[in-house]
C-alpha positions as a LaTeX table, in Angstrom:
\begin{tabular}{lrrr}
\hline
Residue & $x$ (\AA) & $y$ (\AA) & $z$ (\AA) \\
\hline
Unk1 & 7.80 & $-14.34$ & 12.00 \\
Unk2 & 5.69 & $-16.81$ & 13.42 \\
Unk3 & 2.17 & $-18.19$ & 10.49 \\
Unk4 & 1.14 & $-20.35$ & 12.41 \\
Unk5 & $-2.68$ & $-20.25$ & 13.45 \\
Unk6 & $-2.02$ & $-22.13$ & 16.44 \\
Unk7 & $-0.40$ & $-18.98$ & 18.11 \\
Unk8 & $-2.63$ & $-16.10$ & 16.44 \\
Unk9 & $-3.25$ & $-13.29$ & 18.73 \\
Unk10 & $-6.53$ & $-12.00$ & 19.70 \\
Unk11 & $-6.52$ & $-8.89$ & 17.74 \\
Unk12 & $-9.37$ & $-6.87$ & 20.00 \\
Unk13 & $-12.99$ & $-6.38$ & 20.41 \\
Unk14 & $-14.00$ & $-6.53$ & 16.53 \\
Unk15 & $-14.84$ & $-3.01$ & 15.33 \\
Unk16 & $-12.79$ & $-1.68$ & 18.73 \\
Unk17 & $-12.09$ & 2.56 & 17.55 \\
Unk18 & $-12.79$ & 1.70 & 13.94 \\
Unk19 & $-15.90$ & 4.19 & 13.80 \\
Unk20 & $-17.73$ & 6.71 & 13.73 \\
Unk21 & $-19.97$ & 4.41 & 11.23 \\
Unk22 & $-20.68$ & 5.47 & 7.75 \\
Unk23 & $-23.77$ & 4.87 & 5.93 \\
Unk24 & $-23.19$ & 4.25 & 2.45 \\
Unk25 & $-25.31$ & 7.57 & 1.20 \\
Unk26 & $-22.51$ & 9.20 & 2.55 \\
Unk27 & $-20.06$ & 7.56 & 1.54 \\
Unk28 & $-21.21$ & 7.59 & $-2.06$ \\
Unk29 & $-21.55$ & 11.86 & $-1.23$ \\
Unk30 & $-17.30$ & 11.43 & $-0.17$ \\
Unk31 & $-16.67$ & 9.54 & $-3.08$ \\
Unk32 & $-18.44$ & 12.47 & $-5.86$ \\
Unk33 & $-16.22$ & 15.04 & $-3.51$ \\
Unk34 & $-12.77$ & 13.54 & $-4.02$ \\
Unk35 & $-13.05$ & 12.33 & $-7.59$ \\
Unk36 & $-11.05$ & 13.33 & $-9.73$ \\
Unk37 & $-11.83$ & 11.95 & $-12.96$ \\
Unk38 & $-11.48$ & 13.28 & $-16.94$ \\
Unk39 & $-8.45$ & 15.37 & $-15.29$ \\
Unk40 & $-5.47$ & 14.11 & $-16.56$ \\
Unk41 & $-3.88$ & 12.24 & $-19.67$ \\
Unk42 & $-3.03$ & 9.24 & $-20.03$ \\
Unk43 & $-6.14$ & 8.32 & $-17.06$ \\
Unk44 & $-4.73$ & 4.98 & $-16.24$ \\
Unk45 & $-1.82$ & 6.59 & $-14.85$ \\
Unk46 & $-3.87$ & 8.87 & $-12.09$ \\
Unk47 & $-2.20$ & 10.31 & $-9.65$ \\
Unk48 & 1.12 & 9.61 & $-10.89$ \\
Unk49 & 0.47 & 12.41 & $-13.52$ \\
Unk50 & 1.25 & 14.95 & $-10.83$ \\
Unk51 & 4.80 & 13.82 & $-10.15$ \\
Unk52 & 6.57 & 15.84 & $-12.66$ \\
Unk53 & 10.49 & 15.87 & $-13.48$ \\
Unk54 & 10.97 & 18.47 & $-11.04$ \\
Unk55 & 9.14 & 16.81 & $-8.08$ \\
Unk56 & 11.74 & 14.04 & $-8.86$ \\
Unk57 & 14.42 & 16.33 & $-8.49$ \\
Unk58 & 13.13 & 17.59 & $-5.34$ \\
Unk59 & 12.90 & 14.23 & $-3.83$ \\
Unk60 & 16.63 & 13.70 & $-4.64$ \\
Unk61 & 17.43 & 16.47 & $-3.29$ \\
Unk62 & 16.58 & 15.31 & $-0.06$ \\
Unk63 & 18.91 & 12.32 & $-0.10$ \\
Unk64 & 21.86 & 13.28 & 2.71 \\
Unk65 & 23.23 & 10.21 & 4.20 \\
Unk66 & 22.27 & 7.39 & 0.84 \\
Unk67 & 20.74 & 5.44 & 3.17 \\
Unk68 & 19.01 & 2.24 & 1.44 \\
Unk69 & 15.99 & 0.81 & 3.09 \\
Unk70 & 14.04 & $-2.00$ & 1.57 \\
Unk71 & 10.18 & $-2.00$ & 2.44 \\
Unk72 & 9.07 & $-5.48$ & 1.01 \\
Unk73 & 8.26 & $-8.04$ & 3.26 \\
Unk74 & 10.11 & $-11.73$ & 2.76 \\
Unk75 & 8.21 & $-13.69$ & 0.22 \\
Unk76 & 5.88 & $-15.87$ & 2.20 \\
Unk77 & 5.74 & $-19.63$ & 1.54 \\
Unk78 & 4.24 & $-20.83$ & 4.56 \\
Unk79 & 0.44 & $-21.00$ & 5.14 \\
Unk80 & $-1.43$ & $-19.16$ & 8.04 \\
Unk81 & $-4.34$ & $-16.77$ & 8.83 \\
Unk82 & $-3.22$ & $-14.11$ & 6.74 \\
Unk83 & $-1.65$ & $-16.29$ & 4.51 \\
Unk84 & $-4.50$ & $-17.97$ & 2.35 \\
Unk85 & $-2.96$ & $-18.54$ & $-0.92$ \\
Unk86 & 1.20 & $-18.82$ & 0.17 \\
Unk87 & 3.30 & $-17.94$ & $-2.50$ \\
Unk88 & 5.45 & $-20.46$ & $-4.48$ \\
Unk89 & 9.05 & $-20.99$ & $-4.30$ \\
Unk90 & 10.93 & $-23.87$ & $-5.82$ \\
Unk91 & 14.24 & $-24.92$ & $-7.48$ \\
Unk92 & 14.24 & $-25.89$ & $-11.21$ \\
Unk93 & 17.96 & $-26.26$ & $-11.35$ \\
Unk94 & 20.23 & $-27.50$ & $-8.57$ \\
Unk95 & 23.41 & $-27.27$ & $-10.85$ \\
Unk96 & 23.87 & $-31.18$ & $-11.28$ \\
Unk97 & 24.37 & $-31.44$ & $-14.69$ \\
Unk98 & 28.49 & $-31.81$ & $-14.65$ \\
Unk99 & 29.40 & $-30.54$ & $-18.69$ \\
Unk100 & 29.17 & $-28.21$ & $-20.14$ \\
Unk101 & 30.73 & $-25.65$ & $-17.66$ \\
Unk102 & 29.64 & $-23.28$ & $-15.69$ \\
Unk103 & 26.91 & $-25.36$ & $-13.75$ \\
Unk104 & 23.57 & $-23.46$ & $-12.61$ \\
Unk105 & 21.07 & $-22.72$ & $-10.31$ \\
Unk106 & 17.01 & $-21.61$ & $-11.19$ \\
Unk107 & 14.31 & $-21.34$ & $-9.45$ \\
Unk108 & 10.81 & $-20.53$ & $-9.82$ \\
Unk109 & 8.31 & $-18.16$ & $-8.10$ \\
Unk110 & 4.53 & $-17.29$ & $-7.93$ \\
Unk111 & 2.49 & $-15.39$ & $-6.13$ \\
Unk112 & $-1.49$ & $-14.53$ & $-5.62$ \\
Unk113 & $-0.28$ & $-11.84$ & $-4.53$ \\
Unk114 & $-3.51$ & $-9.67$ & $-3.89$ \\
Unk115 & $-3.74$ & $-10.34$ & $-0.08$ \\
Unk116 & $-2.18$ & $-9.92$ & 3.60 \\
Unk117 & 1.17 & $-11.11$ & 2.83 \\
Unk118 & 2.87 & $-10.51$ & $-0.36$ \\
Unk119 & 4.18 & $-6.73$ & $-0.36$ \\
Unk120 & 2.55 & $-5.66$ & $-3.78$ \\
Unk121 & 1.39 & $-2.15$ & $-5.64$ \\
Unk122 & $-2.32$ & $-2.11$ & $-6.26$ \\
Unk123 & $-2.86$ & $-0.50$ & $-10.03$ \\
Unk124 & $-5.92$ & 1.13 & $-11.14$ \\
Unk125 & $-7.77$ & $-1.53$ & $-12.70$ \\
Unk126 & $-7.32$ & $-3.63$ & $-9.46$ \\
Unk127 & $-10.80$ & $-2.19$ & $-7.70$ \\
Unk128 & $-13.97$ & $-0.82$ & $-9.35$ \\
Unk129 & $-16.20$ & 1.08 & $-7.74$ \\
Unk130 & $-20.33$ & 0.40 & $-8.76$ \\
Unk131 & $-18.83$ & $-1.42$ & $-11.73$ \\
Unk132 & $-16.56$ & 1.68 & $-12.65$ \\
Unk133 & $-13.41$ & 1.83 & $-12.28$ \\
Unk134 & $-10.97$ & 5.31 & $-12.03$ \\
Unk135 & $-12.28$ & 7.63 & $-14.31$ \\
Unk136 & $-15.26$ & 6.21 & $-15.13$ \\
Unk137 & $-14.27$ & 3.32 & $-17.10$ \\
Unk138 & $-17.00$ & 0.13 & $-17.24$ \\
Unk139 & $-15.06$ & $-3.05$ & $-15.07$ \\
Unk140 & $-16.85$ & $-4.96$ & $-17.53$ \\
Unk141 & $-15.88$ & $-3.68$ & $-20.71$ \\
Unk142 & $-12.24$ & $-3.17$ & $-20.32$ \\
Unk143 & $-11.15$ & $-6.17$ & $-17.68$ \\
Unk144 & $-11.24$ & $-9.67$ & $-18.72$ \\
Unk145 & $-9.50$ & $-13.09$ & $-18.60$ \\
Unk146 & $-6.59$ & $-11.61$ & $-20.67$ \\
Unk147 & $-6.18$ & $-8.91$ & $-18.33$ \\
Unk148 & $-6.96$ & $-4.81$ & $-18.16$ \\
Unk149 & $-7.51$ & $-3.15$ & $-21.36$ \\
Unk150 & $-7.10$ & $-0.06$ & $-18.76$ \\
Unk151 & $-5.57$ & 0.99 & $-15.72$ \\
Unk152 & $-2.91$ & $-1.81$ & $-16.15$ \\
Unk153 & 0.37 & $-1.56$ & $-13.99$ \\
Unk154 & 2.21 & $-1.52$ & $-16.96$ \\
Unk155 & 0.65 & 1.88 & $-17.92$ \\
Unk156 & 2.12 & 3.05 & $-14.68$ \\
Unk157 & 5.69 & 2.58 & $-15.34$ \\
Unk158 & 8.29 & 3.30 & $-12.36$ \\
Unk159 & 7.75 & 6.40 & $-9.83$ \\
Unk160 & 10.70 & 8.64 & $-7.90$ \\
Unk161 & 9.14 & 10.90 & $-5.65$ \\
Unk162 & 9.05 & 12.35 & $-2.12$ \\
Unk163 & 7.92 & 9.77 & 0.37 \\
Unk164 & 6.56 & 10.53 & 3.67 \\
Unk165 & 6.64 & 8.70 & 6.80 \\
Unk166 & 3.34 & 9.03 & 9.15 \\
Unk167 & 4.78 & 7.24 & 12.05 \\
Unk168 & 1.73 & 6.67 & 14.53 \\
Unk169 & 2.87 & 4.43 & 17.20 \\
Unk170 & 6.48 & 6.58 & 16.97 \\
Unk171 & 3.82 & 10.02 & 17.73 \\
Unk172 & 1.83 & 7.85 & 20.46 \\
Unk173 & 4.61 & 6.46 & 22.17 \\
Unk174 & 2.96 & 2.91 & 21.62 \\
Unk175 & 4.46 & $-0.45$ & 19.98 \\
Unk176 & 1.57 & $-0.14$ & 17.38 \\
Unk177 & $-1.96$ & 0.26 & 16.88 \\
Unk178 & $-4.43$ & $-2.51$ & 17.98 \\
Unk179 & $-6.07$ & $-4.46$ & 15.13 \\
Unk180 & $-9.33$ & $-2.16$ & 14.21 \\
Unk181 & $-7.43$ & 1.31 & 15.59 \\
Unk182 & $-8.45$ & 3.68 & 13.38 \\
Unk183 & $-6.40$ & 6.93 & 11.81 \\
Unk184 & $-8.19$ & 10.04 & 11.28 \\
Unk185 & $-7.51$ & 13.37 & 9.60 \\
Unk186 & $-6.83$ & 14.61 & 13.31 \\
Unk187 & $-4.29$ & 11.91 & 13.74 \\
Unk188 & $-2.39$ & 12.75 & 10.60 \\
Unk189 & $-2.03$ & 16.73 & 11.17 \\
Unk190 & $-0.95$ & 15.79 & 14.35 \\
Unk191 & 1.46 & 13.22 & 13.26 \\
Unk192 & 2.96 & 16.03 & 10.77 \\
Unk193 & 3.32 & 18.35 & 12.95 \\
Unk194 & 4.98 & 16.03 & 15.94 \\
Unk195 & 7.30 & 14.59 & 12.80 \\
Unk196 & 7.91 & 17.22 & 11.35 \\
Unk197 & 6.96 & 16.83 & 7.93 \\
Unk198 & 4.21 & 18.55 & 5.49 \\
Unk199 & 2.16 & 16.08 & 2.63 \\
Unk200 & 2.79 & 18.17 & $-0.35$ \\
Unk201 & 1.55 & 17.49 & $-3.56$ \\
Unk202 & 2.90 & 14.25 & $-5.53$ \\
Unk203 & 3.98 & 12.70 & $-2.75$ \\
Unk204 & 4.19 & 9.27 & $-1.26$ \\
Unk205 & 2.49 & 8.70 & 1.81 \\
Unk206 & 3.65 & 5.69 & 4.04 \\
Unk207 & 1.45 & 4.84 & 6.96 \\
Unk208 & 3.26 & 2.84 & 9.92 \\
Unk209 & 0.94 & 1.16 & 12.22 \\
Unk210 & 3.08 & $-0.79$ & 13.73 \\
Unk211 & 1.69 & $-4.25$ & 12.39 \\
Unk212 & 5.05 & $-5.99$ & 11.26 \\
Unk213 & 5.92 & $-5.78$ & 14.78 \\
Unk214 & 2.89 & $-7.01$ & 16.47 \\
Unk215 & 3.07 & $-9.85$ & 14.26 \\
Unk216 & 6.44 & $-10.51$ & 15.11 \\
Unk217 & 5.77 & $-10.18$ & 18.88 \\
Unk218 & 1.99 & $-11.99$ & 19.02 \\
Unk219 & 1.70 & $-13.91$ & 15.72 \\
Unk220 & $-0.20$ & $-13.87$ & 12.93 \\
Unk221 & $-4.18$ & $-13.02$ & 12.77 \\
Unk222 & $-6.60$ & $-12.86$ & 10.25 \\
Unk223 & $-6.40$ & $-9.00$ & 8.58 \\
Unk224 & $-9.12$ & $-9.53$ & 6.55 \\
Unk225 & $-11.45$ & $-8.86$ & 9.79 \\
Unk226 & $-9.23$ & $-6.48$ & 11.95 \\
Unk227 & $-6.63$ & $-4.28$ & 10.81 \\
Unk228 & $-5.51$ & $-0.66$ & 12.11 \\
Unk229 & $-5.73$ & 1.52 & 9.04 \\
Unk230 & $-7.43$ & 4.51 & 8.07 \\
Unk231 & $-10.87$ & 5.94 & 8.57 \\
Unk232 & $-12.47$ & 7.34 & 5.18 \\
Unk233 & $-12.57$ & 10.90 & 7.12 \\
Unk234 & $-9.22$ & 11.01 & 6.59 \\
Unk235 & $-9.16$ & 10.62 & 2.83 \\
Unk236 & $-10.62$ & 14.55 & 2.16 \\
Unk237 & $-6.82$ & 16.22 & 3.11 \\
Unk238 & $-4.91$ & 13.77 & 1.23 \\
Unk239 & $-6.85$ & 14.34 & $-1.64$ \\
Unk240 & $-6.48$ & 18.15 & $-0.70$ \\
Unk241 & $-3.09$ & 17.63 & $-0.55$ \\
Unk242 & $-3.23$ & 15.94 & $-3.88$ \\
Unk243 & $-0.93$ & 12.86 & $-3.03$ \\
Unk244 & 0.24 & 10.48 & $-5.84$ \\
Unk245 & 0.57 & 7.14 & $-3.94$ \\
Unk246 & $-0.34$ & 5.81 & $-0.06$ \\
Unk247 & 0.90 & 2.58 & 1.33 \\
Unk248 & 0.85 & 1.06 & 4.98 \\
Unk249 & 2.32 & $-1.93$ & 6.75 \\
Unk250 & $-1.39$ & $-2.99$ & 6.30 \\
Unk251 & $-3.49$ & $-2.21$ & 3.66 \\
Unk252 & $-4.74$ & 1.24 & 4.31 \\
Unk253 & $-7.99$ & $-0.03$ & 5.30 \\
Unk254 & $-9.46$ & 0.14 & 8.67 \\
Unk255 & $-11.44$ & $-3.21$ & 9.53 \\
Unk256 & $-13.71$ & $-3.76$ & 10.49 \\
Unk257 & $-14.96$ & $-1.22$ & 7.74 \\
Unk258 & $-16.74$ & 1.89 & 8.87 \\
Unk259 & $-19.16$ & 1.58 & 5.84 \\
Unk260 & $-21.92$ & $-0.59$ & 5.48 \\
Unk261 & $-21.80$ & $-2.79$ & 2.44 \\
Unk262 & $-17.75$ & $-1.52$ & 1.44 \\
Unk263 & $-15.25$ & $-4.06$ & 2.44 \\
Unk264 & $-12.31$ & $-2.16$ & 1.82 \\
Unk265 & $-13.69$ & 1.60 & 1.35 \\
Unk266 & $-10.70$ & 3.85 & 1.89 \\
Unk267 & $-9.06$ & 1.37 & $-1.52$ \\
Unk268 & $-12.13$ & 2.41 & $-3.53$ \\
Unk269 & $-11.64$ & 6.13 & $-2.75$ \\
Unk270 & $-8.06$ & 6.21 & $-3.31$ \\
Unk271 & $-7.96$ & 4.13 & $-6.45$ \\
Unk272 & $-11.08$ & 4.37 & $-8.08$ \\
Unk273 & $-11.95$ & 7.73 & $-7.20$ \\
Unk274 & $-9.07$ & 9.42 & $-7.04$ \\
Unk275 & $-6.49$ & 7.44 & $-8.85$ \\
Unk276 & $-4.16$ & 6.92 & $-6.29$ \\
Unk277 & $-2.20$ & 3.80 & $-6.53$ \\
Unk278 & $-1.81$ & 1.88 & $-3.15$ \\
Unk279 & 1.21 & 0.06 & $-1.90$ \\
Unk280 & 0.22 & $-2.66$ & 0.49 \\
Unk281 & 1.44 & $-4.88$ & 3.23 \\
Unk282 & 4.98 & $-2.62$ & 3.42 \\
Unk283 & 7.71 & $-3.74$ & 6.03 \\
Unk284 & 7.97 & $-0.26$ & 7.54 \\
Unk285 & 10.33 & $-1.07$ & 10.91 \\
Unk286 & 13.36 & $-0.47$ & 9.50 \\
Unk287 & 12.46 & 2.81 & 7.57 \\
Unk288 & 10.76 & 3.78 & 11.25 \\
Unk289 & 14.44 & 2.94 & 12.94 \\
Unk290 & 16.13 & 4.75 & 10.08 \\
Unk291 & 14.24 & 7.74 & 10.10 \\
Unk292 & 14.43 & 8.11 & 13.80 \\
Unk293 & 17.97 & 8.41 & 13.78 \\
Unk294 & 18.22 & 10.54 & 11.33 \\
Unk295 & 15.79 & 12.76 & 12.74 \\
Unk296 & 13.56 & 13.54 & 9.65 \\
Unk297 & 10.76 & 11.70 & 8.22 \\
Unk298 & 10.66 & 12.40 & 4.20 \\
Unk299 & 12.75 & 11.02 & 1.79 \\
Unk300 & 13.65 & 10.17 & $-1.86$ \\
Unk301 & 10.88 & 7.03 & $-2.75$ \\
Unk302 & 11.50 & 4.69 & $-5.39$ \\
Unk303 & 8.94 & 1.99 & $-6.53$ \\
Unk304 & 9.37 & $-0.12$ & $-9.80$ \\
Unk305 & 6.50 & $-2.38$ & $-10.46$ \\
Unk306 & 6.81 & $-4.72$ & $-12.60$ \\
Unk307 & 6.57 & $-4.83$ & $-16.35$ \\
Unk308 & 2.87 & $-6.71$ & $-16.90$ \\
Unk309 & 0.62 & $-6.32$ & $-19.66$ \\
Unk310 & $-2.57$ & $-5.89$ & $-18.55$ \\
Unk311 & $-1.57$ & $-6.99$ & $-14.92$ \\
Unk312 & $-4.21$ & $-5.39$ & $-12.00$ \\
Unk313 & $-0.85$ & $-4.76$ & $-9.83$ \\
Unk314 & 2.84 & $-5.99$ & $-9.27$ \\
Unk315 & 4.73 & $-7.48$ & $-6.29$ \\
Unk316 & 7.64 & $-5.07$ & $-5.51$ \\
Unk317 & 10.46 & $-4.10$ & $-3.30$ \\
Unk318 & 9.91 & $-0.06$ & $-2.98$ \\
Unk319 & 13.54 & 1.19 & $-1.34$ \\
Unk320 & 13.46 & 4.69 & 0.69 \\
Unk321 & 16.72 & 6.77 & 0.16 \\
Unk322 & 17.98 & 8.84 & 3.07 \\
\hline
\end{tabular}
C-alpha cells in the first residue's frame, strides 16, 4: 500500500456527514448514562468480565469451516501521513558467524504503536477521561513513567469470544465510507438486520469501513483529521447490548469529532466509561471476503495481547475463526 504523501487522497469536505454536533454538556450527560463503573471485579479488566466460560464455548461453537483470518495490518516501516512515528525493523543477526553450528538469524522490532498504523489493542489505562480513568481511578495517581499501576493490558490477559462483523460498505453497496462518514445507531440495526447477525452480550464488535481499501486504491491521508467511524449516538445500544470489545479498520472514531473540545470521544466512552477495550487500525478485507462467502457474519474471535507490565495497550494479530 502506497505511504507516500506525495499521492495522499483528498479525503472530503472536512467534517462532510460527521454530525449532528455535540456540545460537550451533553456529552458529559452520555458519558454519566453509559458508565458503568464499581460494577465488576477485578475493574481493570471491564468489559471483559462479562465474557464468561460459557460465552467462550458459544463462540466455538460457531466455528464450521476453521477458517483462519488474520486482522493485523503489516508492520509499517515506512513514513507517511498516517505514519508519524514508523515502526522499527532491523536485523541483529545475519547468521555469519561460521562455528559453532547451527548459524542464526535475529532481528529486532519497535513500535509507537498508539497511532494510524500499527494494528494494536487499546487497554484501559490508555485514555482518561477529566483526569479519570475507567472506574473512576485518578490518571495521575496510578499512571506514571514506569507504567499503569491500573488498567494495564497485562490485567487483561487473552479473550475468546463471539465476534461480529458490521460490514457497512458490504450493506451500502459502496467500496467504503468517505473519510468523516459517520455510523449511527440507525446504521448499525440496519446493518444487523441486512447481515444477519444480533450484538449480544460479551461480544466483539468489528466495524468495516472500508478504509484498508481506500488506502490501497487512493493512498494514504492523514486520519488524525478525517476518518469514517462512529458517531457517539451510536454508543447507547452497544452499551445496551453490553459488548466486551469494538474495533474498526480505523479507530472507531468519527473525525472530524462531533464534540467540541473531545478529540477522540467515542474512545473515552468506550474505554473510560464503559470499560470496553478497543482494537484499532484492523485489516478487515479479508474477514469481509471470508464472511461473504460463507454467508454469515459472526464468528469465534481470538485476541492475545501481549504480556506487559503496566503497558497502556499491546500490538496484536487478533485471528477470526470460521
Amino acid at each position: 500500500m502506497s505511504s507516500s504523501s506525495t499521492d495522499a487522497p483528498d479525503p472530503g469536505p472536512a467534517g462532510a456527514g460527521n454530525g449532528p454536533a455535540v456540545s460537550r454538556r451533553e456529552f458529559d450527560a452520555l458519558f454519566e448514562s453509559v458508565r458503568t463503573w464499581g460494577r465488576w471485579a477485578p475493574a481493570d479488566r471491564g468489559a471483559w468480565n462479562r465474557v464468561t466460560a460459557d460465552h467462550v464455548r458459544r463462540a466455538a461453537a460457531r466455528v464450521r469451516s476453521g477458517t483462519v483470518v488474520p486482522m493485523a495490518l503489516p508492520w509499517n516501516t515506512r513514513p507517511g501521513p498516517d505514519n508519524r512515528r514508523p515502526a522499527l525493523h532491523h536485523m541483529t543477526d545475519v547468521g555469519d558467524v561460521e562455528s559453532p553450528e547451527p548459524s542464526t538469524h535475529k532481528d529486532f522490532i519497535a513500535a509507537d504503536y498508539h497511532g494510524k498504523a500499527v494494528t494494536h489493542l487499546d487497554a484501559l489505562c490508555h485514555i482518561a477521561y477529566r483526569g479519570q480513568l475507567y472506574d473512576g481511578r485518578t490518571a495521575r495517581e496510578v499512571v506514571g513513567a514506569a507504567g499503569a499501576r491500573f488498567g494495564a493490558v497485562s490485567a487483561l490477559g487473552p479473550l475468546a469470544t463471539t465476534g461480529v462483523l458490521l460490514d457497512l460498505p458490504a450493506v451500502l453497496g459502496v467500496g467504503w465510507l468517505e473519510p468523516g462518514q459517520a455510523v449511527h445507531a440507525g446504521d448499525i440495526a440496519a446493518a444487523e438486520k441486512a447481515l444477519d447477525v444480533t450484538i449480544g452480550e460479551g461480544d466483539a464488535v468489528l466495524l468495516r469501513t472500508g478504509h484498508a481499501r481506500r488506502r490501497e486504491t487512493l493512498g494514504a491521508w492523514d486520519a488524525d483529521t478525517a476518518s469514517a467511524g462512529l458517531h457517539v449516538d451510536a454508543v447507547p445500544l452497544l452499551a445496551e447490548r453490553g459488548i466486551a470489545l469494538l474495533g474498526s479498520d480505523g479507530d472507531s472514531d468519527v473525525r472530524p469529532s462531533p464534540v467540541d473540545g473531545v478529540h477522540s470521544p467515542v474512545h473515552a466512552l468506550a474505554v473510560a466509561a464503559m470499560g470496553v477495550p478497543l482494537l484499532d487500525n484492523l485489516d478487515l478485507e479479508e474477514l469481509s471476503a471470508a464472511t461473504a462467502e460463507a454467508g454469515r457474519y459472526e464468528f469465534l474471535l481470538v485476541v492475545a495481547p501481549l504480556n506487559v507490565p503496566g503497558g497502556t495497550g499491546s500490538p496484536v494479530n487478533p485471528v477470526a475463526v470460521l
